[in-house]
């Protein structure tokens, strides 16, 4: 199920049909009968719904037909259908104004304009594009392409301005070795992009997690490498919704978290902690650092503007987390099939207060929880307060965090540290004269 980015429509699939409802009335306006659809995505303005179903070759169906479809939301009209075998990156990419649409085909990138899919108007051809990302924002449009290197040759990240795609007409270019996968992260206005390169196996043997690096390119032609001050994997990279900063969580546990500006200079160090994920609220004035998966749900909430910790809390067994569009509340959930026991969701205030919980019984499974979306500017940026709001107690008591100590050690002060490389945030180290230049107010 999915809301369109503007909050006008809600679509869901039930294994038989896809239904689209108007949020203003909650009445179904379009119904598409296709029982095998497993993925849905709206275009940026909600004009089109894209659907994907697995491409399955069977003895009775050795040549499956098109499995990627683009539908007009208001009428249910089929606009175009394509063959798309891989689920990863299945959805065509749109510019924010829906003027252009792009998709990859056999290491080329094809571009269509004004939803006319009869033939492409431009394409990136002959450059062996392994992956690409179309920038959000307003014209001029920009596209970042990943071009894998041949044996012994470097790979490239090349930034183009649409539709100038000659091999030498790129705006910015970054070369790198040791990469068999890349991830691309644009800021919200499409003026800068981060390119994370990953080698799944570290041939030096120094890391079980492989080897990663983070590069930056801007539409002004600037490039840089993001220098990280601790060895280890990069767990999470997120741009601030305000677009002028980004945060990275990296390094062997306890992982570091650092805030960087557009010049890739560190402006604040959050220290180390049990964390592997970053979640900005929609307005960018509250930052959440969290540890899920093999970390037991540790959550920190920070006032970004004042670089100050607001609250700490625990949300164990969390498999899904999402900020409310109001920027004050967020939801945590335990969902199937990741965890089939203890399913349910909770709503929290950023001060760390639990406001509501809805547990599922043992016979039920919760698969997904979504907030309704709203157009930009409808909900104002919340004022950050450090005073906890009134809430409720969880129905299930949390396990004690008290560390076992033998009888001979009880009643004595302990100076034991689980990790020798634990670090405090920048502002907690100012008294020692350390990292004064990193504190930005």
JSON list of C-alpha atoms in Angstrom, two decimals, residues 9-126:
[
{"chain": "A", "resi": 9, "resn": "UNK", "atom": "CA", "xyz": [-4.56, 9.20, -3.36]},
{"chain": "A", "resi": 10, "resn": "UNK", "atom": "CA", "xyz": [-4.12, 5.94, -1.52]},
{"chain": "A", "resi": 11, "resn": "UNK", "atom": "CA", "xyz": [-3.45, 2.68, -3.37]},
{"chain": "A", "resi": 12, "resn": "UNK", "atom": "CA", "xyz": [-3.28, -0.89, -2.14]},
{"chain": "A", "resi": 13, "resn": "UNK", "atom": "CA", "xyz": [-3.13, -4.39, -3.58]},
{"chain": "A", "resi": 14, "resn": "UNK", "atom": "CA", "xyz": [-4.98, -7.37, -2.10]},
{"chain": "A", "resi": 15, "resn": "UNK", "atom": "CA", "xyz": [-3.70, -10.21, -4.27]},
{"chain": "A", "resi": 16, "resn": "UNK", "atom": "CA", "xyz": [-6.55, -9.90, -6.74]},
{"chain": "A", "resi": 17, "resn": "UNK", "atom": "CA", "xyz": [-6.88, -6.21, -7.66]},
{"chain": "A", "resi": 18, "resn": "UNK", "atom": "CA", "xyz": [-5.22, -2.85, -7.15]},
{"chain": "A", "resi": 19, "resn": "UNK", "atom": "CA", "xyz": [-7.55, -0.23, -5.71]},
{"chain": "A", "resi": 20, "resn": "UNK", "atom": "CA", "xyz": [-6.99, 3.53, -5.69]},
{"chain": "A", "resi": 21, "resn": "UNK", "atom": "CA", "xyz": [-9.01, 5.73, -3.35]},
{"chain": "A", "resi": 22, "resn": "UNK", "atom": "CA", "xyz": [-9.35, 9.51, -3.21]},
{"chain": "A", "resi": 23, "resn": "UNK", "atom": "CA", "xyz": [-8.18, 10.66, 0.22]},
{"chain": "A", "resi": 24, "resn": "UNK", "atom": "CA", "xyz": [-10.71, 13.50, 0.26]},
{"chain": "A", "resi": 25, "resn": "UNK", "atom": "CA", "xyz": [-13.64, 11.03, 0.26]},
{"chain": "A", "resi": 26, "resn": "UNK", "atom": "CA", "xyz": [-11.94, 7.66, 0.88]},
{"chain": "A", "resi": 27, "resn": "UNK", "atom": "CA", "xyz": [-13.97, 6.28, -2.02]},
{"chain": "A", "resi": 28, "resn": "UNK", "atom": "CA", "xyz": [-12.40, 3.95, -4.57]},
{"chain": "A", "resi": 29, "resn": "UNK", "atom": "CA", "xyz": [-12.02, 5.81, -7.87]},
{"chain": "A", "resi": 30, "resn": "UNK", "atom": "CA", "xyz": [-10.02, 3.23, -9.84]},
{"chain": "A", "resi": 31, "resn": "UNK", "atom": "CA", "xyz": [-9.74, -0.54, -9.72]},
{"chain": "A", "resi": 32, "resn": "UNK", "atom": "CA", "xyz": [-7.19, -2.55, -11.71]},
{"chain": "A", "resi": 33, "resn": "UNK", "atom": "CA", "xyz": [-7.65, -6.31, -11.98]},
{"chain": "A", "resi": 34, "resn": "UNK", "atom": "CA", "xyz": [-4.20, -7.89, -11.96]},
{"chain": "A", "resi": 35, "resn": "UNK", "atom": "CA", "xyz": [-3.71, -10.61, -9.36]},
{"chain": "A", "resi": 36, "resn": "UNK", "atom": "CA", "xyz": [0.11, -10.94, -9.42]},
{"chain": "A", "resi": 37, "resn": "UNK", "atom": "CA", "xyz": [1.09, -7.32, -8.69]},
{"chain": "A", "resi": 38, "resn": "UNK", "atom": "CA", "xyz": [3.55, -7.09, -5.80]},
{"chain": "A", "resi": 39, "resn": "UNK", "atom": "CA", "xyz": [4.97, -3.52, -5.98]},
{"chain": "A", "resi": 40, "resn": "UNK", "atom": "CA", "xyz": [3.33, -0.09, -6.34]},
{"chain": "A", "resi": 41, "resn": "UNK", "atom": "CA", "xyz": [4.72, 3.42, -6.77]},
{"chain": "A", "resi": 42, "resn": "UNK", "atom": "CA", "xyz": [3.16, 6.79, -7.65]},
{"chain": "A", "resi": 43, "resn": "UNK", "atom": "CA", "xyz": [4.72, 9.44, -9.87]},
{"chain": "A", "resi": 44, "resn": "UNK", "atom": "CA", "xyz": [5.78, 12.63, -8.01]},
{"chain": "A", "resi": 45, "resn": "UNK", "atom": "CA", "xyz": [2.53, 14.57, -8.63]},
{"chain": "A", "resi": 46, "resn": "UNK", "atom": "CA", "xyz": [0.29, 11.51, -8.29]},
{"chain": "A", "resi": 47, "resn": "UNK", "atom": "CA", "xyz": [-0.80, 11.52, -11.93]},
{"chain": "A", "resi": 48, "resn": "UNK", "atom": "CA", "xyz": [0.36, 7.97, -12.62]},
{"chain": "A", "resi": 49, "resn": "UNK", "atom": "CA", "xyz": [0.60, 4.71, -10.71]},
{"chain": "A", "resi": 50, "resn": "UNK", "atom": "CA", "xyz": [3.32, 2.24, -11.64]},
{"chain": "A", "resi": 51, "resn": "UNK", "atom": "CA", "xyz": [2.88, -1.46, -10.87]},
{"chain": "A", "resi": 52, "resn": "UNK", "atom": "CA", "xyz": [5.27, -4.41, -11.09]},
{"chain": "A", "resi": 53, "resn": "UNK", "atom": "CA", "xyz": [4.65, -8.14, -11.00]},
{"chain": "A", "resi": 54, "resn": "UNK", "atom": "CA", "xyz": [7.26, -10.92, -10.95]},
{"chain": "A", "resi": 55, "resn": "UNK", "atom": "CA", "xyz": [8.60, -11.98, -14.32]},
{"chain": "A", "resi": 56, "resn": "UNK", "atom": "CA", "xyz": [8.03, -15.74, -14.20]},
{"chain": "A", "resi": 57, "resn": "UNK", "atom": "CA", "xyz": [9.00, -18.19, -16.92]},
{"chain": "A", "resi": 58, "resn": "UNK", "atom": "CA", "xyz": [7.05, -21.46, -16.64]},
{"chain": "A", "resi": 59, "resn": "UNK", "atom": "CA", "xyz": [6.52, -24.50, -18.91]},
{"chain": "A", "resi": 60, "resn": "UNK", "atom": "CA", "xyz": [3.03, -23.24, -19.66]},
{"chain": "A", "resi": 61, "resn": "UNK", "atom": "CA", "xyz": [4.21, -19.63, -20.15]},
{"chain": "A", "resi": 62, "resn": "UNK", "atom": "CA", "xyz": [7.77, -19.70, -21.57]},
{"chain": "A", "resi": 63, "resn": "UNK", "atom": "CA", "xyz": [7.58, -16.10, -22.84]},
{"chain": "A", "resi": 64, "resn": "UNK", "atom": "CA", "xyz": [5.81, -13.89, -20.29]},
{"chain": "A", "resi": 65, "resn": "UNK", "atom": "CA", "xyz": [4.38, -10.60, -21.43]},
{"chain": "A", "resi": 66, "resn": "UNK", "atom": "CA", "xyz": [5.10, -7.12, -20.05]},
{"chain": "A", "resi": 67, "resn": "UNK", "atom": "CA", "xyz": [5.11, -7.03, -16.25]},
{"chain": "A", "resi": 68, "resn": "UNK", "atom": "CA", "xyz": [5.70, -3.30, -15.60]},
{"chain": "A", "resi": 69, "resn": "UNK", "atom": "CA", "xyz": [2.64, -1.11, -16.18]},
{"chain": "A", "resi": 70, "resn": "UNK", "atom": "CA", "xyz": [1.99, 2.63, -15.95]},
{"chain": "A", "resi": 71, "resn": "UNK", "atom": "CA", "xyz": [-1.64, 3.63, -15.26]},
{"chain": "A", "resi": 72, "resn": "UNK", "atom": "CA", "xyz": [-3.41, 6.98, -15.24]},
{"chain": "A", "resi": 73, "resn": "UNK", "atom": "CA", "xyz": [-4.74, 7.32, -11.69]},
{"chain": "A", "resi": 74, "resn": "UNK", "atom": "CA", "xyz": [-7.98, 9.20, -12.37]},
{"chain": "A", "resi": 75, "resn": "UNK", "atom": "CA", "xyz": [-9.24, 6.88, -15.09]},
{"chain": "A", "resi": 76, "resn": "UNK", "atom": "CA", "xyz": [-7.37, 3.59, -14.69]},
{"chain": "A", "resi": 77, "resn": "UNK", "atom": "CA", "xyz": [-6.21, 3.87, -18.32]},
{"chain": "A", "resi": 78, "resn": "UNK", "atom": "CA", "xyz": [-3.12, 1.83, -19.19]},
{"chain": "A", "resi": 79, "resn": "UNK", "atom": "CA", "xyz": [-0.58, 4.36, -20.46]},
{"chain": "A", "resi": 80, "resn": "UNK", "atom": "CA", "xyz": [2.36, 2.05, -21.17]},
{"chain": "A", "resi": 81, "resn": "UNK", "atom": "CA", "xyz": [3.73, -1.41, -20.39]},
{"chain": "A", "resi": 82, "resn": "UNK", "atom": "CA", "xyz": [7.31, -2.69, -20.39]},
{"chain": "A", "resi": 83, "resn": "UNK", "atom": "CA", "xyz": [9.29, -5.85, -19.72]},
{"chain": "A", "resi": 84, "resn": "UNK", "atom": "CA", "xyz": [11.19, -5.50, -16.42]},
{"chain": "A", "resi": 85, "resn": "UNK", "atom": "CA", "xyz": [12.76, -8.72, -15.14]},
{"chain": "A", "resi": 86, "resn": "UNK", "atom": "CA", "xyz": [14.57, -7.39, -12.03]},
{"chain": "A", "resi": 87, "resn": "UNK", "atom": "CA", "xyz": [12.63, -6.10, -9.05]},
{"chain": "A", "resi": 88, "resn": "UNK", "atom": "CA", "xyz": [15.54, -3.99, -7.78]},
{"chain": "A", "resi": 89, "resn": "UNK", "atom": "CA", "xyz": [15.17, -0.55, -9.36]},
{"chain": "A", "resi": 90, "resn": "UNK", "atom": "CA", "xyz": [12.05, -1.64, -11.22]},
{"chain": "A", "resi": 91, "resn": "UNK", "atom": "CA", "xyz": [10.22, 1.71, -11.19]},
{"chain": "A", "resi": 92, "resn": "UNK", "atom": "CA", "xyz": [10.86, 4.32, -13.91]},
{"chain": "A", "resi": 93, "resn": "UNK", "atom": "CA", "xyz": [12.20, 7.59, -12.52]},
{"chain": "A", "resi": 94, "resn": "UNK", "atom": "CA", "xyz": [10.39, 10.91, -12.96]},
{"chain": "A", "resi": 95, "resn": "UNK", "atom": "CA", "xyz": [11.41, 14.53, -12.63]},
{"chain": "A", "resi": 96, "resn": "UNK", "atom": "CA", "xyz": [9.51, 16.35, -9.87]},
{"chain": "A", "resi": 97, "resn": "UNK", "atom": "CA", "xyz": [7.28, 18.11, -12.41]},
{"chain": "A", "resi": 98, "resn": "UNK", "atom": "CA", "xyz": [6.68, 14.82, -14.32]},
{"chain": "A", "resi": 99, "resn": "UNK", "atom": "CA", "xyz": [8.05, 16.44, -17.47]},
{"chain": "A", "resi": 100, "resn": "UNK", "atom": "CA", "xyz": [10.53, 13.64, -18.11]},
{"chain": "A", "resi": 101, "resn": "UNK", "atom": "CA", "xyz": [10.56, 9.95, -17.27]},
{"chain": "A", "resi": 102, "resn": "UNK", "atom": "CA", "xyz": [13.61, 7.69, -17.49]},
{"chain": "A", "resi": 103, "resn": "UNK", "atom": "CA", "xyz": [14.26, 3.95, -17.37]},
{"chain": "A", "resi": 104, "resn": "UNK", "atom": "CA", "xyz": [17.27, 1.73, -18.03]},
{"chain": "A", "resi": 105, "resn": "UNK", "atom": "CA", "xyz": [17.46, -0.89, -20.77]},
{"chain": "A", "resi": 106, "resn": "UNK", "atom": "CA", "xyz": [20.52, -2.98, -21.63]},
{"chain": "A", "resi": 107, "resn": "UNK", "atom": "CA", "xyz": [23.02, -0.49, -20.11]},
{"chain": "A", "resi": 108, "resn": "UNK", "atom": "CA", "xyz": [21.33, 2.48, -21.83]},
{"chain": "A", "resi": 109, "resn": "UNK", "atom": "CA", "xyz": [19.09, 5.08, -20.19]},
{"chain": "A", "resi": 110, "resn": "UNK", "atom": "CA", "xyz": [15.96, 6.01, -22.16]},
{"chain": "A", "resi": 111, "resn": "UNK", "atom": "CA", "xyz": [14.15, 9.32, -21.67]},
{"chain": "A", "resi": 112, "resn": "UNK", "atom": "CA", "xyz": [10.50, 10.15, -22.44]},
{"chain": "A", "resi": 113, "resn": "UNK", "atom": "CA", "xyz": [8.79, 13.54, -22.23]},
{"chain": "A", "resi": 114, "resn": "UNK", "atom": "CA", "xyz": [5.23, 14.55, -21.30]},
{"chain": "A", "resi": 115, "resn": "UNK", "atom": "CA", "xyz": [4.22, 10.91, -20.65]},
{"chain": "A", "resi": 116, "resn": "UNK", "atom": "CA", "xyz": [4.54, 10.10, -24.35]},
{"chain": "A", "resi": 117, "resn": "UNK", "atom": "CA", "xyz": [6.01, 6.60, -24.28]},
{"chain": "A", "resi": 118, "resn": "UNK", "atom": "CA", "xyz": [5.71, 5.81, -27.97]},
{"chain": "A", "resi": 119, "resn": "UNK", "atom": "CA", "xyz": [9.44, 6.47, -28.43]},
{"chain": "A", "resi": 120, "resn": "UNK", "atom": "CA", "xyz": [12.26, 7.92, -26.37]},
{"chain": "A", "resi": 121, "resn": "UNK", "atom": "CA", "xyz": [13.28, 11.51, -27.10]},
{"chain": "A", "resi": 122, "resn": "UNK", "atom": "CA", "xyz": [16.83, 11.14, -25.75]},
{"chain": "A", "resi": 123, "resn": "UNK", "atom": "CA", "xyz": [19.04, 8.38, -24.44]},
{"chain": "A", "resi": 124, "resn": "UNK", "atom": "CA", "xyz": [22.42, 7.74, -22.88]},
{"chain": "A", "resi": 125, "resn": "UNK", "atom": "CA", "xyz": [23.90, 5.16, -25.22]},
{"chain": "A", "resi": 126, "resn": "UNK", "atom": "CA", "xyz": [27.19, 3.33, -25.49]}
]
